[in-house]
């Protein structure tokens, strides 16, 4: 018959409790972040600079009307980050899926613009 070492059983219980407590904290933090208003998250993001290497590659400008229309023939009047499928904000600045960790200007534009359906 197999004997259970009370010291190990107690240690396992402690480990299990720590794991459950840690998992609960992580889940709680994830729920908190996902329920924050989008504007609160966007406000914390640094603004994407038009001089950023990727921004320059994609021809990002903070004012869509300043787009180099000769260079970017795909630009159409009225196209802005605000009506782009990659824009995830609702204010003057918001996250863009192409520039993680940065906020783009809702009035901006880049050559990856994809009009919202
Ligand atoms: S992908 Fe869309 S939202 Fe992002 S910078 Fe370009 S135009 Fe703006």
PDB file of C-alpha atoms and ligand atoms in Angstrom:
ATOM      1  CA  UNK A   1       0.000   0.000   0.000  1.00  0.00           C
ATOM      2  CA  UNK A   2       1.287   3.411  -0.964  1.00  0.00           C
ATOM      3  CA  UNK A   3       1.791   5.907   1.844  1.00  0.00           C
ATOM      4  CA  UNK A   4       1.337   9.626   1.347  1.00  0.00           C
ATOM      5  CA  UNK A   5       3.988  11.836   2.814  1.00  0.00           C
ATOM      6  CA  UNK A   6       2.080  14.539   4.725  1.00  0.00           C
ATOM      7  CA  UNK A   7       4.899  17.039   4.115  1.00  0.00           C
ATOM      8  CA  UNK A   8       4.699  16.582   0.333  1.00  0.00           C
ATOM      9  CA  UNK A   9       0.901  16.639   0.305  1.00  0.00           C
ATOM     10  CA  UNK A  10       0.993  19.919   2.184  1.00  0.00           C
ATOM     11  CA  UNK A  11       3.607  21.298  -0.229  1.00  0.00           C
ATOM     12  CA  UNK A  12       1.479  20.297  -3.204  1.00  0.00           C
ATOM     13  CA  UNK A  13      -1.536  22.021  -1.687  1.00  0.00           C
ATOM     14  CA  UNK A  14       0.478  25.182  -1.153  1.00  0.00           C
ATOM     15  CA  UNK A  15       1.767  25.106  -4.732  1.00  0.00           C
ATOM     16  CA  UNK A  16      -1.752  24.534  -6.037  1.00  0.00           C
ATOM     17  CA  UNK A  17      -3.083  27.436  -3.968  1.00  0.00           C
ATOM     18  CA  UNK A  18      -0.292  29.718  -5.216  1.00  0.00           C
ATOM     19  CA  UNK A  19      -0.961  28.688  -8.820  1.00  0.00           C
ATOM     20  CA  UNK A  20      -4.699  29.311  -8.487  1.00  0.00           C
ATOM     21  CA  UNK A  21      -4.103  32.678  -6.797  1.00  0.00           C
ATOM     22  CA  UNK A  22      -1.594  33.679  -9.484  1.00  0.00           C
ATOM     23  CA  UNK A  23      -3.879  32.583 -12.299  1.00  0.00           C
ATOM     24  CA  UNK A  24      -6.728  34.513 -10.734  1.00  0.00           C
ATOM     25  CA  UNK A  25      -4.605  37.663 -10.585  1.00  0.00           C
ATOM     26  CA  UNK A  26      -3.517  37.288 -14.219  1.00  0.00           C
ATOM     27  CA  UNK A  27      -7.089  36.702 -15.377  1.00  0.00           C
ATOM     28  CA  UNK A  28      -8.278  39.661 -13.333  1.00  0.00           C
ATOM     29  CA  UNK A  29      -5.644  41.927 -14.897  1.00  0.00           C
ATOM     30  CA  UNK A  30      -6.558  40.740 -18.407  1.00  0.00           C
ATOM     31  CA  UNK A  31     -10.247  41.380 -17.762  1.00  0.00           C
ATOM     32  CA  UNK A  32      -9.466  44.838 -16.372  1.00  0.00           C
ATOM     33  CA  UNK A  33      -7.358  45.813 -19.409  1.00  0.00           C
ATOM     34  CA  UNK A  34      -9.916  44.465 -21.880  1.00  0.00           C
ATOM     35  CA  UNK A  35     -12.743  46.366 -20.203  1.00  0.00           C
ATOM     36  CA  UNK A  36     -10.942  49.723 -20.089  1.00  0.00           C
ATOM     37  CA  UNK A  37     -12.520  52.236 -22.426  1.00  0.00           C
ATOM     38  CA  UNK A  38     -10.657  52.356 -25.738  1.00  0.00           C
ATOM     39  CA  UNK A  39     -10.039  56.085 -25.295  1.00  0.00           C
ATOM     40  CA  UNK A  40      -8.237  55.474 -22.002  1.00  0.00           C
ATOM     41  CA  UNK A  41      -5.911  53.005 -23.714  1.00  0.00           C
ATOM     42  CA  UNK A  42      -5.351  55.291 -26.714  1.00  0.00           C
ATOM     43  CA  UNK A  43      -4.564  58.240 -24.449  1.00  0.00           C
ATOM     44  CA  UNK A  44      -1.680  56.291 -22.969  1.00  0.00           C
ATOM     45  CA  UNK A  45      -0.128  55.508 -26.341  1.00  0.00           C
ATOM     46  CA  UNK A  46       2.599  57.716 -27.762  1.00  0.00           C
ATOM     47  CA  UNK A  47       1.656  59.369 -31.040  1.00  0.00           C
ATOM     48  CA  UNK A  48       3.139  57.833 -34.160  1.00  0.00           C
ATOM     49  CA  UNK A  49       5.696  60.175 -35.660  1.00  0.00           C
ATOM     50  CA  UNK A  50       5.592  60.668 -39.439  1.00  0.00           C
ATOM     51  CA  UNK A  51       9.406  60.348 -39.269  1.00  0.00           C
ATOM     52  CA  UNK A  52       9.161  56.796 -37.872  1.00  0.00           C
ATOM     53  CA  UNK A  53      10.852  54.459 -40.385  1.00  0.00           C
ATOM     54  CA  UNK A  54       7.739  52.319 -40.982  1.00  0.00           C
ATOM     55  CA  UNK A  55       5.519  55.390 -41.078  1.00  0.00           C
ATOM     56  CA  UNK A  56       7.755  56.891 -43.767  1.00  0.00           C
ATOM     57  CA  UNK A  57       7.718  53.656 -45.749  1.00  0.00           C
ATOM     58  CA  UNK A  58       3.925  53.714 -45.744  1.00  0.00           C
ATOM     59  CA  UNK A  59       3.710  57.454 -46.391  1.00  0.00           C
ATOM     60  CA  UNK A  60       1.920  58.176 -43.122  1.00  0.00           C
ATOM     61  CA  UNK A  61       0.879  61.781 -42.585  1.00  0.00           C
ATOM     62  CA  UNK A  62      -1.039  63.255 -39.657  1.00  0.00           C
ATOM     63  CA  UNK A  63      -3.213  65.255 -42.047  1.00  0.00           C
ATOM     64  CA  UNK A  64      -4.565  63.171 -44.930  1.00  0.00           C
ATOM     65  CA  UNK A  65      -4.992  66.247 -47.130  1.00  0.00           C
ATOM     66  CA  UNK A  66      -1.189  66.632 -47.069  1.00  0.00           C
ATOM     67  CA  UNK A  67      -0.689  63.225 -48.722  1.00  0.00           C
ATOM     68  CA  UNK A  68       1.681  63.280 -51.689  1.00  0.00           C
ATOM     69  CA  UNK A  69      -1.006  62.486 -54.260  1.00  0.00           C
ATOM     70  CA  UNK A  70       1.544  62.081 -57.054  1.00  0.00           C
ATOM     71  CA  UNK A  71       3.403  59.425 -55.086  1.00  0.00           C
ATOM     72  CA  UNK A  72       0.342  57.714 -53.602  1.00  0.00           C
ATOM     73  CA  UNK A  73      -2.212  57.330 -56.367  1.00  0.00           C
ATOM     74  CA  UNK A  74      -4.345  55.099 -54.145  1.00  0.00           C
ATOM     75  CA  UNK A  75      -5.205  58.072 -51.925  1.00  0.00           C
ATOM     76  CA  UNK A  76      -8.764  59.232 -52.412  1.00  0.00           C
ATOM     77  CA  UNK A  77     -10.167  62.457 -51.003  1.00  0.00           C
ATOM     78  CA  UNK A  78     -11.954  61.708 -47.762  1.00  0.00           C
ATOM     79  CA  UNK A  79      -9.802  58.714 -46.869  1.00  0.00           C
ATOM     80  CA  UNK A  80      -8.508  59.045 -43.305  1.00  0.00           C
ATOM     81  CA  UNK A  81      -7.394  56.809 -40.488  1.00  0.00           C
ATOM     82  CA  UNK A  82     -10.836  57.297 -38.916  1.00  0.00           C
ATOM     83  CA  UNK A  83     -12.493  55.409 -41.789  1.00  0.00           C
ATOM     84  CA  UNK A  84      -9.733  52.814 -42.132  1.00  0.00           C
ATOM     85  CA  UNK A  85     -10.330  49.215 -41.183  1.00  0.00           C
ATOM     86  CA  UNK A  86      -7.084  49.144 -39.171  1.00  0.00           C
ATOM     87  CA  UNK A  87      -8.024  52.085 -36.946  1.00  0.00           C
ATOM     88  CA  UNK A  88      -9.261  51.013 -33.516  1.00  0.00           C
ATOM     89  CA  UNK A  89     -10.019  54.323 -31.892  1.00  0.00           C
ATOM     90  CA  UNK A  90     -12.959  56.654 -31.653  1.00  0.00           C
ATOM     91  CA  UNK A  91     -11.236  59.914 -30.742  1.00  0.00           C
ATOM     92  CA  UNK A  92      -8.753  62.287 -32.331  1.00  0.00           C
ATOM     93  CA  UNK A  93      -5.990  59.694 -31.902  1.00  0.00           C
ATOM     94  CA  UNK A  94      -6.282  55.924 -31.720  1.00  0.00           C
ATOM     95  CA  UNK A  95      -4.463  52.634 -32.067  1.00  0.00           C
ATOM     96  CA  UNK A  96      -3.742  51.245 -35.519  1.00  0.00           C
ATOM     97  CA  UNK A  97      -3.186  47.533 -36.049  1.00  0.00           C
ATOM     98  CA  UNK A  98      -0.212  48.275 -38.302  1.00  0.00           C
ATOM     99  CA  UNK A  99       1.584  50.359 -35.683  1.00  0.00           C
ATOM    100  CA  UNK A 100       1.325  48.417 -32.407  1.00  0.00           C
ATOM    101  CA  UNK A 101       1.911  50.503 -29.303  1.00  0.00           C
ATOM    102  CA  UNK A 102       1.351  53.815 -31.109  1.00  0.00           C
ATOM    103  CA  UNK A 103      -1.658  56.035 -31.706  1.00  0.00           C
ATOM    104  CA  UNK A 104      -2.299  57.484 -35.144  1.00  0.00           C
ATOM    105  CA  UNK A 105      -4.153  60.678 -35.942  1.00  0.00           C
ATOM    106  CA  UNK A 106      -7.784  60.059 -36.896  1.00  0.00           C
ATOM    107  CA  UNK A 107      -7.316  62.667 -39.647  1.00  0.00           C
ATOM    108  CA  UNK A 108      -4.142  60.950 -40.854  1.00  0.00           C
ATOM    109  CA  UNK A 109      -3.545  58.536 -43.699  1.00  0.00           C
ATOM    110  CA  UNK A 110      -1.046  55.985 -44.970  1.00  0.00           C
ATOM    111  CA  UNK A 111      -0.769  53.854 -48.094  1.00  0.00           C
ATOM    112  CA  UNK A 112      -2.091  50.776 -46.246  1.00  0.00           C
ATOM    113  CA  UNK A 113      -5.475  52.492 -45.831  1.00  0.00           C
ATOM    114  CA  UNK A 114      -8.333  50.027 -46.257  1.00  0.00           C
ATOM    115  CA  UNK A 115     -11.753  51.598 -46.172  1.00  0.00           C
ATOM    116  CA  UNK A 116     -14.105  50.242 -43.518  1.00  0.00           C
ATOM    117  CA  UNK A 117     -16.879  48.191 -45.064  1.00  0.00           C
TER     118      UNK A 117
HETATM  119  S1  LIG B   1      -3.361  51.582 -41.715  1.00  0.00           S
HETATM  120 FE1  LIG B   1      -5.171  52.890 -41.686  1.00  0.00          FE
HETATM  121  S2  LIG B   1      -5.389  53.570 -39.553  1.00  0.00           S
HETATM  122 FE2  LIG B   1      -3.308  52.786 -39.797  1.00  0.00          FE
HETATM  123  S3  LIG B   1      -2.068  54.589 -40.303  1.00  0.00           S
HETATM  124 FE3  LIG B   1      -2.675  53.654 -42.231  1.00  0.00          FE
HETATM  125  S4  LIG B   1      -4.574  54.720 -42.828  1.00  0.00           S
HETATM  126 FE4  LIG B   1      -4.205  55.143 -40.660  1.00  0.00          FE
END
